[in-house]
Amino acid sequence: MNEVIQINTDVVQDPTLPTTNHINCPQCNAAEAVFFQSYSTKKDAKMNLFYVCKVCRYKWTCVE
C-alpha cells in the first residue's frame, strides 16, 4: 500500500490518463476516476491498477 501513499492526487487533471466510470470510489461512491498501471521490476509481480477519484481525490488500488 506504500505505493498508493506516494501518488500525487493532481493526476486527476492529467488529460493523458484514462478515465473510467465503471468503478465507484470506496470513499465517496463517485463513479469517475483516473487510473494507471504500476510498473514493477519483479518477475512475479501482479499488475496493479491505481485509481484516483476525480471528485474527492481518494486513492486506491486494485490488483489484476
CSV table of N, CA and C in Angstrom, one decimal, residues 23-50:
chain,number,residue,atom,x,y,z
A,23,ILE,N,-16.2,2.1,-12.1
A,23,ILE,CA,-15.8,1.7,-10.7
A,23,ILE,C,-16.1,2.8,-9.8
A,24,ASN,N,-16.7,2.5,-8.6
A,24,ASN,CA,-17.1,3.6,-7.7
A,24,ASN,C,-16.0,3.8,-6.7
A,25,CYS,N,-15.8,5.0,-6.3
A,25,CYS,CA,-14.8,5.4,-5.2
A,25,CYS,C,-15.3,4.7,-3.9
A,26,PRO,N,-14.4,4.1,-3.2
A,26,PRO,CA,-14.7,3.5,-2.0
A,26,PRO,C,-15.0,4.5,-0.9
A,27,GLN,N,-14.6,5.7,-1.1
A,27,GLN,CA,-14.8,6.8,0.0
A,27,GLN,C,-16.1,7.6,-0.3
A,28,CYS,N,-16.3,8.1,-1.5
A,28,CYS,CA,-17.4,9.0,-1.7
A,28,CYS,C,-18.5,8.4,-2.7
A,29,ASN,N,-18.2,7.2,-3.2
A,29,ASN,CA,-19.1,6.5,-4.1
A,29,ASN,C,-19.2,7.2,-5.5
A,30,ALA,N,-18.4,8.2,-5.8
A,30,ALA,CA,-18.5,8.8,-7.1
A,30,ALA,C,-18.1,7.8,-8.2
A,31,ALA,N,-18.5,7.9,-9.4
A,31,ALA,CA,-18.3,6.9,-10.4
A,31,ALA,C,-17.3,7.4,-11.5
A,32,GLU,N,-16.4,8.3,-11.2
A,32,GLU,CA,-15.5,8.8,-12.1
A,32,GLU,C,-14.1,8.9,-11.5
A,33,ALA,N,-13.1,8.2,-12.1
A,33,ALA,CA,-11.8,8.2,-11.6
A,33,ALA,C,-10.8,8.0,-12.7
A,34,VAL,N,-9.6,8.6,-12.5
A,34,VAL,CA,-8.5,8.3,-13.5
A,34,VAL,C,-7.8,7.1,-13.0
A,35,PHE,N,-7.1,6.4,-13.9
A,35,PHE,CA,-6.4,5.2,-13.5
A,35,PHE,C,-5.2,5.0,-14.3
A,36,PHE,N,-4.2,4.3,-13.7
A,36,PHE,CA,-3.0,4.0,-14.4
A,36,PHE,C,-2.4,2.7,-13.8
A,37,GLN,N,-1.4,2.1,-14.5
A,37,GLN,CA,-0.8,0.9,-14.1
A,37,GLN,C,0.5,1.1,-13.4
A,38,SER,N,0.8,0.3,-12.5
A,38,SER,CA,2.2,0.4,-11.8
A,38,SER,C,3.1,-0.4,-12.7
A,39,TYR,N,4.4,-0.1,-12.6
A,39,TYR,CA,5.4,-0.8,-13.3
A,39,TYR,C,6.4,-1.4,-12.3
A,40,SER,N,6.4,-2.7,-12.2
A,40,SER,CA,7.3,-3.3,-11.2
A,40,SER,C,8.4,-4.1,-12.0
A,41,THR,N,9.5,-4.1,-11.4
A,41,THR,CA,10.6,-4.8,-12.0
A,41,THR,C,10.7,-6.3,-11.5
A,42,LYS,N,9.8,-6.6,-10.6
A,42,LYS,CA,9.8,-8.0,-10.1
A,42,LYS,C,9.1,-8.9,-11.1
A,43,LYS,N,9.7,-10.1,-11.3
A,43,LYS,CA,9.2,-11.0,-12.3
A,43,LYS,C,7.8,-11.6,-11.9
A,44,ASP,N,7.6,-11.8,-10.6
A,44,ASP,CA,6.4,-12.4,-10.1
A,44,ASP,C,5.4,-11.4,-9.6
A,45,ALA,N,5.6,-10.1,-9.9
A,45,ALA,CA,4.7,-9.1,-9.5
A,45,ALA,C,3.4,-9.1,-10.4
A,46,LYS,N,2.3,-8.9,-9.7
A,46,LYS,CA,1.0,-8.8,-10.4
A,46,LYS,C,0.8,-7.3,-10.9
A,47,MET,N,0.0,-7.2,-11.9
A,47,MET,CA,-0.3,-5.8,-12.4
A,47,MET,C,-1.2,-5.1,-11.4
A,48,ASN,N,-0.8,-4.0,-11.0
A,48,ASN,CA,-1.6,-3.1,-10.1
A,48,ASN,C,-2.2,-2.0,-10.9
A,49,LEU,N,-3.5,-1.8,-10.7
A,49,LEU,CA,-4.1,-0.6,-11.2
A,49,LEU,C,-4.4,0.4,-10.1
A,50,PHE,N,-3.9,1.6,-10.3
A,50,PHE,CA,-4.1,2.6,-9.3
A,50,PHE,C,-5.2,3.6,-9.8
